[in-house]
PDB file of C-alpha atoms in Angstrom:
ATOM      1  CA  MET T 970     -42.064  17.398  23.008  1.00  0.00           C
ATOM      2  CA  THR T 971     -45.219  16.672  21.063  1.00  0.00           C
ATOM      3  CA  PHE T 972     -43.674  13.391  19.934  1.00  0.00           C
ATOM      4  CA  ILE T 973     -43.125  12.248  23.533  1.00  0.00           C
ATOM      5  CA  ARG T 974     -46.585  13.360  24.645  1.00  0.00           C
ATOM      6  CA  HIS T 975     -48.311  11.609  21.771  1.00  0.00           C
ATOM      7  CA  ASN T 976     -46.297   8.467  22.292  1.00  0.00           C
ATOM      8  CA  ILE T 977     -46.538   8.175  26.071  1.00  0.00           C
ATOM      9  CA  SER T 978     -48.877   5.173  25.683  1.00  0.00           C
ATOM     10  CA  ILE T 979     -46.366   3.478  23.400  1.00  0.00           C
ATOM     11  CA  ILE T 980     -43.589   4.162  25.926  1.00  0.00           C
ATOM     12  CA  LEU T 981     -45.701   2.680  28.730  1.00  0.00           C
ATOM     13  CA  LEU T 982     -46.601  -0.298  26.542  1.00  0.00           C
ATOM     14  CA  ALA T 983     -42.902  -0.836  25.814  1.00  0.00           C
ATOM     15  CA  ILE T 984     -42.108  -0.795  29.559  1.00  0.00           C
ATOM     16  CA  MET T 985     -44.963  -3.206  30.179  1.00  0.00           C
ATOM     17  CA  LEU T 986     -43.828  -5.597  27.448  1.00  0.00           C
ATOM     18  CA  MET T 987     -40.248  -5.477  28.644  1.00  0.00           C
ATOM     19  CA  LEU T 988     -41.411  -6.398  32.133  1.00  0.00           C
ATOM     20  CA  LEU T 989     -43.736  -9.120  30.940  1.00  0.00           C
ATOM     21  CA  THR T 990     -41.513 -10.793  28.374  1.00  0.00           C
ATOM     22  CA  ALA T 991     -37.978 -10.147  29.579  1.00  0.00           C
ATOM     23  CA  CYS T 992     -37.596 -13.330  31.601  1.00  0.00           C
ATOM     24  CA  PRO T 993     -37.142 -16.366  29.314  1.00  0.00           C
ATOM     25  CA  SER T 994     -38.699 -18.712  31.860  1.00  0.00           C
ATOM     26  CA  THR T 995     -41.847 -16.607  32.043  1.00  0.00           C
ATOM     27  CA  ASP T 996     -44.784 -18.579  30.687  1.00  0.00           C
ATOM     28  CA  LYS T 997     -47.670 -16.897  28.919  1.00  0.00           C
ATOM     29  CA  THR T 998     -50.225 -17.422  31.681  1.00  0.00           C
ATOM     30  CA  ARG T 999     -47.941 -15.970  34.327  1.00  0.00           C
ATOM     31  CA  ALA T1000     -47.348 -12.912  32.148  1.00  0.00           C
ATOM     32  CA  ILE T1001     -51.116 -12.557  31.609  1.00  0.00           C
ATOM     33  CA  ALA T1002     -51.730 -12.888  35.362  1.00  0.00           C
ATOM     34  CA  ARG T1003     -49.232 -10.107  35.981  1.00  0.00           C
ATOM     35  CA  ALA T1004     -50.937  -7.891  33.399  1.00  0.00           C
ATOM     36  CA  GLU T1005     -54.309  -8.527  35.065  1.00  0.00           C
ATOM     37  CA  ASP T1006     -52.764  -7.620  38.409  1.00  0.00           C
ATOM     38  CA  ASP T1007     -51.473  -4.371  36.845  1.00  0.00           C
ATOM     39  CA  VAL T1008     -55.002  -3.571  35.632  1.00  0.00           C
ATOM     40  CA  ALA T1009     -56.319  -4.282  39.154  1.00  0.00           C
ATOM     41  CA  GLN T1010     -53.760  -1.930  40.661  1.00  0.00           C
ATOM     42  CA  GLY T1011     -54.551   0.749  38.075  1.00  0.00           C
ATOM     43  CA  LEU T1012     -58.235   0.384  38.822  1.00  0.00           C
ATOM     44  CA  SER T1013     -57.583   0.975  42.498  1.00  0.00           C
ATOM     45  CA  SER T1014     -55.401   4.034  41.753  1.00  0.00           C
ATOM     46  CA  THR T1015     -58.078   5.464  39.415  1.00  0.00           C
ATOM     47  CA  ALA T1016     -60.828   4.977  42.002  1.00  0.00           C
ATOM     48  CA  ASN T1017     -58.751   6.723  44.682  1.00  0.00           C
ATOM     49  CA  LEU T1018     -57.843   9.533  42.283  1.00  0.00           C
ATOM     50  CA  LEU T1019     -61.518  10.164  41.444  1.00  0.00           C
ATOM     51  CA  LYS T1020     -62.356  10.105  45.154  1.00  0.00           C
ATOM     52  CA  ASP T1021     -59.612  12.694  45.864  1.00  0.00           C
ATOM     53  CA  ALA T1022     -60.607  14.811  42.855  1.00  0.00           C
ATOM     54  CA  GLU T1023     -64.208  14.918  44.036  1.00  0.00           C
ATOM     55  CA  ALA T1024     -63.146  15.816  47.585  1.00  0.00           C
ATOM     56  CA  ALA T1025     -60.869  18.582  46.247  1.00  0.00           C
ATOM     57  CA  GLY T1026     -63.664  20.002  44.094  1.00  0.00           C
ATOM     58  CA  SER T1027     -61.937  19.338  40.768  1.00  0.00           C
ATOM     59  CA  LEU T1028     -64.583  16.817  39.776  1.00  0.00           C
ATOM     60  CA  ALA T1029     -68.326  17.338  40.206  1.00  0.00           C
ATOM     61  CA  LYS T1030     -70.550  14.707  41.795  1.00  0.00           C
ATOM     62  CA  GLU T1031     -72.445  14.241  38.531  1.00  0.00           C
ATOM     63  CA  ASP T1032     -69.141  13.712  36.679  1.00  0.00           C
ATOM     64  CA  VAL T1033     -68.159  10.991  39.159  1.00  0.00           C
ATOM     65  CA  ALA T1034     -71.604   9.450  38.636  1.00  0.00           C
ATOM     66  CA  PHE T1035     -70.931   9.470  34.875  1.00  0.00           C
ATOM     67  CA  LEU T1036     -67.495   7.838  35.164  1.00  0.00           C
ATOM     68  CA  LYS T1037     -68.494   5.303  37.845  1.00  0.00           C
ATOM     69  CA  PRO T1038     -70.332   2.806  35.581  1.00  0.00           C
ATOM     70  CA  ILE T1039     -67.501   2.830  33.009  1.00  0.00           C
ATOM     71  CA  LEU T1040     -64.937   2.141  35.734  1.00  0.00           C
ATOM     72  CA  THR T1041     -67.192  -0.567  37.182  1.00  0.00           C
ATOM     73  CA  GLU T1042     -67.329  -2.273  33.773  1.00  0.00           C
ATOM     74  CA  VAL T1043     -63.524  -2.264  33.587  1.00  0.00           C
ATOM     75  CA  GLY T1044     -63.407  -3.906  37.032  1.00  0.00           C
ATOM     76  CA  LYS T1045     -66.032  -6.495  36.120  1.00  0.00           C
ATOM     77  CA  GLY T1046     -64.173  -7.244  32.892  1.00  0.00           C
ATOM     78  CA  ASN T1047     -60.930  -7.754  34.797  1.00  0.00           C
ATOM     79  CA  LEU T1048     -62.674 -10.133  37.207  1.00  0.00           C
ATOM     80  CA  GLN T1049     -64.045 -12.077  34.214  1.00  0.00           C
ATOM     81  CA  ALA T1050     -60.572 -12.260  32.679  1.00  0.00           C
ATOM     82  CA  ILE T1051     -59.049 -13.477  35.966  1.00  0.00           C
ATOM     83  CA  GLU T1052     -61.749 -16.142  36.396  1.00  0.00           C
ATOM     84  CA  LEU T1053     -61.264 -17.258  32.799  1.00  0.00           C
ATOM     85  CA  VAL T1054     -57.480 -17.578  33.146  1.00  0.00           C
ATOM     86  CA  LYS T1055     -57.968 -19.494  36.419  1.00  0.00           C
ATOM     87  CA  SER T1056     -60.274 -21.905  34.586  1.00  0.00           C
ATOM     88  CA  PHE T1057     -57.832 -22.670  31.746  1.00  0.00           C
ATOM     89  CA  LYS T1058     -57.628 -26.470  31.422  1.00  0.00           C
ATOM     90  CA  ASP T1059     -53.905 -26.439  30.738  1.00  0.00           C
ATOM     91  CA  ILE T1060     -52.797 -23.263  32.449  1.00  0.00           C
ATOM     92  CA  SER T1061     -49.459 -23.126  30.626  1.00  0.00           C
ATOM     93  CA  ASN T1062     -50.971 -23.740  27.194  1.00  0.00           C
ATOM     94  CA  PRO T1063     -54.451 -22.179  26.780  1.00  0.00           C
ATOM     95  CA  SER T1064     -56.595 -23.562  23.960  1.00  0.00           C
ATOM     96  CA  LEU T1065     -57.590 -21.447  20.975  1.00  0.00           C
ATOM     97  CA  ASP T1066     -61.154 -21.232  22.300  1.00  0.00           C
ATOM     98  CA  GLU T1067     -59.931 -20.031  25.723  1.00  0.00           C
ATOM     99  CA  GLN T1068     -57.655 -17.472  24.062  1.00  0.00           C
ATOM    100  CA  THR T1069     -60.519 -16.194  21.888  1.00  0.00           C
ATOM    101  CA  LYS T1070     -62.762 -15.753  24.949  1.00  0.00           C
ATOM    102  CA  LEU T1071     -59.980 -13.868  26.719  1.00  0.00           C
ATOM    103  CA  LEU T1072     -59.437 -11.603  23.708  1.00  0.00           C
ATOM    104  CA  GLN T1073     -63.151 -10.750  23.654  1.00  0.00           C
ATOM    105  CA  ILE T1074     -63.037  -9.713  27.320  1.00  0.00           C
ATOM    106  CA  ILE T1075     -59.849  -7.696  26.746  1.00  0.00           C
ATOM    107  CA  SER T1076     -61.490  -5.964  23.793  1.00  0.00           C
ATOM    108  CA  THR T1077     -64.424  -4.869  26.006  1.00  0.00           C
ATOM    109  CA  ILE T1078     -62.042  -3.701  28.740  1.00  0.00           C
ATOM    110  CA  SER T1079     -60.061  -1.748  26.157  1.00  0.00           C
ATOM    111  CA  THR T1080     -63.183  -0.053  24.735  1.00  0.00           C
ATOM    112  CA  ASN T1081     -64.282   0.962  28.244  1.00  0.00           C
ATOM    113  CA  LEU T1082     -60.810   2.294  29.057  1.00  0.00           C
ATOM    114  CA  THR T1083     -60.806   4.445  25.915  1.00  0.00           C
ATOM    115  CA  SER T1084     -64.183   5.823  26.895  1.00  0.00           C
ATOM    116  CA  LEU T1085     -62.996   6.378  30.492  1.00  0.00           C
ATOM    117  CA  ASN T1086     -59.902   8.238  29.283  1.00  0.00           C
ATOM    118  CA  ASN T1087     -61.863  10.519  26.950  1.00  0.00           C
ATOM    119  CA  GLU T1088     -64.666  11.263  29.400  1.00  0.00           C
ATOM    120  CA  GLY T1089     -62.352  11.716  32.383  1.00  0.00           C
ATOM    121  CA  ALA T1090     -60.116  14.130  30.478  1.00  0.00           C
ATOM    122  CA  LEU T1091     -63.153  16.234  29.649  1.00  0.00           C
ATOM    123  CA  ARG T1092     -64.423  16.336  33.208  1.00  0.00           C
ATOM    124  CA  ILE T1093     -61.426  16.618  35.568  1.00  0.00           C
ATOM    125  CA  LYS T1094     -60.690  20.321  36.026  1.00  0.00           C
ATOM    126  CA  ASP T1095     -57.339  20.140  37.823  1.00  0.00           C
ATOM    127  CA  ASN T1096     -54.548  19.750  35.220  1.00  0.00           C
ATOM    128  CA  LYS T1097     -52.202  17.754  37.442  1.00  0.00           C
ATOM    129  CA  LYS T1098     -54.957  15.300  38.389  1.00  0.00           C
ATOM    130  CA  LYS T1099     -56.021  15.103  34.745  1.00  0.00           C
ATOM    131  CA  VAL T1100     -52.479  14.143  33.667  1.00  0.00           C
ATOM    132  CA  LEU T1101     -52.255  11.569  36.447  1.00  0.00           C
ATOM    133  CA  PHE T1102     -55.658  10.160  35.499  1.00  0.00           C
ATOM    134  CA  ASN T1103     -54.661   9.877  31.826  1.00  0.00           C
ATOM    135  CA  THR T1104     -51.388   8.184  32.726  1.00  0.00           C
ATOM    136  CA  ILE T1105     -53.041   5.580  34.952  1.00  0.00           C
ATOM    137  CA  VAL T1106     -55.767   4.835  32.391  1.00  0.00           C
ATOM    138  CA  VAL T1107     -53.215   4.632  29.563  1.00  0.00           C
ATOM    139  CA  SER T1108     -51.065   2.246  31.617  1.00  0.00           C
ATOM    140  CA  MET T1109     -54.138   0.045  32.225  1.00  0.00           C
ATOM    141  CA  GLN T1110     -54.765   0.170  28.486  1.00  0.00           C
ATOM    142  CA  SER T1111     -51.132  -0.865  27.915  1.00  0.00           C
ATOM    143  CA  SER T1112     -51.472  -3.785  30.344  1.00  0.00           C
ATOM    144  CA  ALA T1113     -54.652  -4.940  28.600  1.00  0.00           C
ATOM    145  CA  THR T1114     -52.994  -4.575  25.180  1.00  0.00           C
ATOM    146  CA  SER T1115     -49.952  -6.491  26.394  1.00  0.00           C
ATOM    147  CA  ILE T1116     -52.214  -9.528  26.995  1.00  0.00           C
ATOM    148  CA  VAL T1117     -53.012  -9.572  23.262  1.00  0.00           C
ATOM    149  CA  VAL T1118     -49.303  -9.374  22.447  1.00  0.00           C
ATOM    150  CA  ILE T1119     -48.458 -12.135  24.962  1.00  0.00           C
ATOM    151  CA  LEU T1120     -51.099 -14.423  23.475  1.00  0.00           C
ATOM    152  CA  ASN T1121     -49.523 -13.943  20.049  1.00  0.00           C
ATOM    153  CA  LEU T1122     -45.950 -14.539  21.196  1.00  0.00           C
ATOM    154  CA  LYS T1123     -44.399 -17.624  19.696  1.00  0.00           C
ATOM    155  CA  GLY T1124     -42.631 -20.138  21.866  1.00  0.00           C
ATOM    156  CA  GLY T1125     -42.675 -20.334  25.648  1.00  0.00           C
ATOM    157  CA  LYS T1126     -45.177 -22.470  27.451  1.00  0.00           C
TER     158      LYS T1126
ATOM    159  CA  MET K 269     -38.068  30.499  25.709  1.00  0.00           C
ATOM    160  CA  ASP K 270     -41.430  32.295  25.721  1.00  0.00           C
ATOM    161  CA  ASP K 271     -44.315  31.792  28.172  1.00  0.00           C
ATOM    162  CA  LYS K 272     -46.137  29.391  25.877  1.00  0.00           C
ATOM    163  CA  GLN K 273     -43.070  27.196  25.489  1.00  0.00           C
ATOM    164  CA  LEU K 274     -42.505  27.263  29.258  1.00  0.00           C
ATOM    165  CA  GLU K 275     -46.076  26.164  29.834  1.00  0.00           C
ATOM    166  CA  GLU K 276     -45.616  23.385  27.291  1.00  0.00           C
ATOM    167  CA  LEU K 277     -42.419  22.272  29.017  1.00  0.00           C
ATOM    168  CA  LEU K 278     -44.119  22.235  32.430  1.00  0.00           C
ATOM    169  CA  LYS K 279     -46.955  20.109  31.056  1.00  0.00           C
ATOM    170  CA  LEU K 280     -44.469  17.717  29.530  1.00  0.00           C
ATOM    171  CA  ILE K 281     -42.503  17.425  32.773  1.00  0.00           C
ATOM    172  CA  SER K 282     -45.632  16.673  34.791  1.00  0.00           C
ATOM    173  CA  LEU K 283     -46.661  14.086  32.201  1.00  0.00           C
ATOM    174  CA  GLY K 284     -43.214  12.517  32.443  1.00  0.00           C
ATOM    175  CA  GLN K 285     -43.383  12.590  36.253  1.00  0.00           C
ATOM    176  CA  ALA K 286     -46.762  10.861  36.246  1.00  0.00           C
ATOM    177  CA  ALA K 287     -45.599   8.265  33.719  1.00  0.00           C
ATOM    178  CA  PHE K 288     -42.432   7.519  35.676  1.00  0.00           C
ATOM    179  CA  ALA K 289     -44.358   7.288  38.952  1.00  0.00           C
ATOM    180  CA  ARG K 290     -46.767   4.835  37.340  1.00  0.00           C
ATOM    181  CA  ALA K 291     -43.932   2.827  35.757  1.00  0.00           C
ATOM    182  CA  LEU K 292     -42.214   2.661  39.160  1.00  0.00           C
ATOM    183  CA  GLU K 293     -45.434   1.451  40.756  1.00  0.00           C
ATOM    184  CA  ILE K 294     -45.719  -1.300  38.128  1.00  0.00           C
ATOM    185  CA  ILE K 295     -42.060  -2.337  38.458  1.00  0.00           C
ATOM    186  CA  ASN K 296     -42.404  -2.546  42.263  1.00  0.00           C
ATOM    187  CA  ASN K 297     -45.577  -4.571  41.813  1.00  0.00           C
ATOM    188  CA  HIS K 298     -43.780  -7.015  39.519  1.00  0.00           C
ATOM    189  CA  LYS K 299     -40.897  -7.227  41.998  1.00  0.00           C
ATOM    190  CA  ALA K 300     -43.344  -8.064  44.772  1.00  0.00           C
ATOM    191  CA  GLN K 301     -44.795 -10.844  42.600  1.00  0.00           C
ATOM    192  CA  SER K 302     -41.505 -12.679  42.128  1.00  0.00           C
ATOM    193  CA  GLY K 303     -41.520 -15.961  43.977  1.00  0.00           C
ATOM    194  CA  LYS K 304     -45.303 -16.176  43.808  1.00  0.00           C
ATOM    195  CA  THR K 305     -47.090 -18.820  41.759  1.00  0.00           C
ATOM    196  CA  THR K 306     -49.353 -17.847  38.845  1.00  0.00           C
ATOM    197  CA  ASP K 307     -52.363 -18.881  40.903  1.00  0.00           C
ATOM    198  CA  GLU K 308     -51.263 -16.664  43.802  1.00  0.00           C
ATOM    199  CA  ILE K 309     -50.824 -13.697  41.432  1.00  0.00           C
ATOM    200  CA  LEU K 310     -54.306 -14.297  39.999  1.00  0.00           C
ATOM    201  CA  THR K 311     -55.832 -14.568  43.482  1.00  0.00           C
ATOM    202  CA  GLU K 312     -54.126 -11.323  44.475  1.00  0.00           C
ATOM    203  CA  ALA K 313     -55.327  -9.631  41.272  1.00  0.00           C
ATOM    204  CA  LYS K 314     -58.869 -10.776  42.029  1.00  0.00           C
ATOM    205  CA  GLU K 315     -58.710  -9.424  45.586  1.00  0.00           C
ATOM    206  CA  LYS K 316     -57.314  -6.076  44.378  1.00  0.00           C
ATOM    207  CA  THR K 317     -60.038  -5.793  41.714  1.00  0.00           C
ATOM    208  CA  GLU K 318     -62.777  -6.588  44.255  1.00  0.00           C
ATOM    209  CA  GLN K 319     -61.378  -4.021  46.690  1.00  0.00           C
ATOM    210  CA  ALA K 320     -61.205  -1.422  43.900  1.00  0.00           C
ATOM    211  CA  LEU K 321     -64.806  -2.188  42.911  1.00  0.00           C
ATOM    212  CA  GLU K 322     -65.819  -1.578  46.520  1.00  0.00           C
ATOM    213  CA  VAL K 323     -64.122   1.848  46.471  1.00  0.00           C
ATOM    214  CA  ILE K 324     -65.791   2.598  43.096  1.00  0.00           C
ATOM    215  CA  ASN K 325     -69.159   1.529  44.469  1.00  0.00           C
ATOM    216  CA  ASN K 326     -68.771   3.984  47.350  1.00  0.00           C
ATOM    217  CA  LEU K 327     -67.870   6.933  45.132  1.00  0.00           C
TER     218      LEU K 327
END
C-alpha cells in the first residue's frame, strides 16, 4: 500500500508518457503542446477545487490568499511555455537554444508546483479534497516533467 | 484487519479513485485533441490557461 501511495506520481508520469509517446507519428512539439494543455486543464481543476474548498469551509480565506500567487505563477509559466513553443522557428525541430529556454520555464513551473503541493496539503482540512488536490498537482507535475523527457527523446521530428 | 489498517485501505482507495479520475480526464482530453493541429492544441491550451487564471484571480 505504501509503495503505491509513494509512487502515485511515477504511475501518473508513466500514464502521461504512454499517452504522449505511444503514437509513432507524434512529433515532439505536438507532444509538448499536449502536455501544456494537460497543465492548463490541471490548473483549471485546481482553481475550481480551491474555490469549492473555500466555499465548503475546508480552506480558510487566508490560506487561499497564500496559495493564489503560487498558482498564478504556474499559470503564467504555462502561458510563457505556450508562447515559446508557438514561436519555435522550426516547430517540428526546436533549436538547442529554444529547448534550453523551455526547460528553464518548465523548471520554474515544477518548483512552483512542488511548493503548491506542499502548502496545499498543509492547509486543506478535508481529507478527500486534499487527496484530490495532491493528485491534480502531481499530474500537472508529471505533465511538466514529461516535457523534459520528450525533449530528450531520440528520433521523431 | 484492524481499524488502522481499514483507515489506511480507505485512504489508498480514495487516492486510487482520484488518480484514476484524473487519468481518465487526461485520456479524454487527449482523445478530444486527435485530429487537431499542433497550433490548434496550443491555442486551446492558451485559452484554458487564461480562463483558469481568471478563476484564480477571482478566488
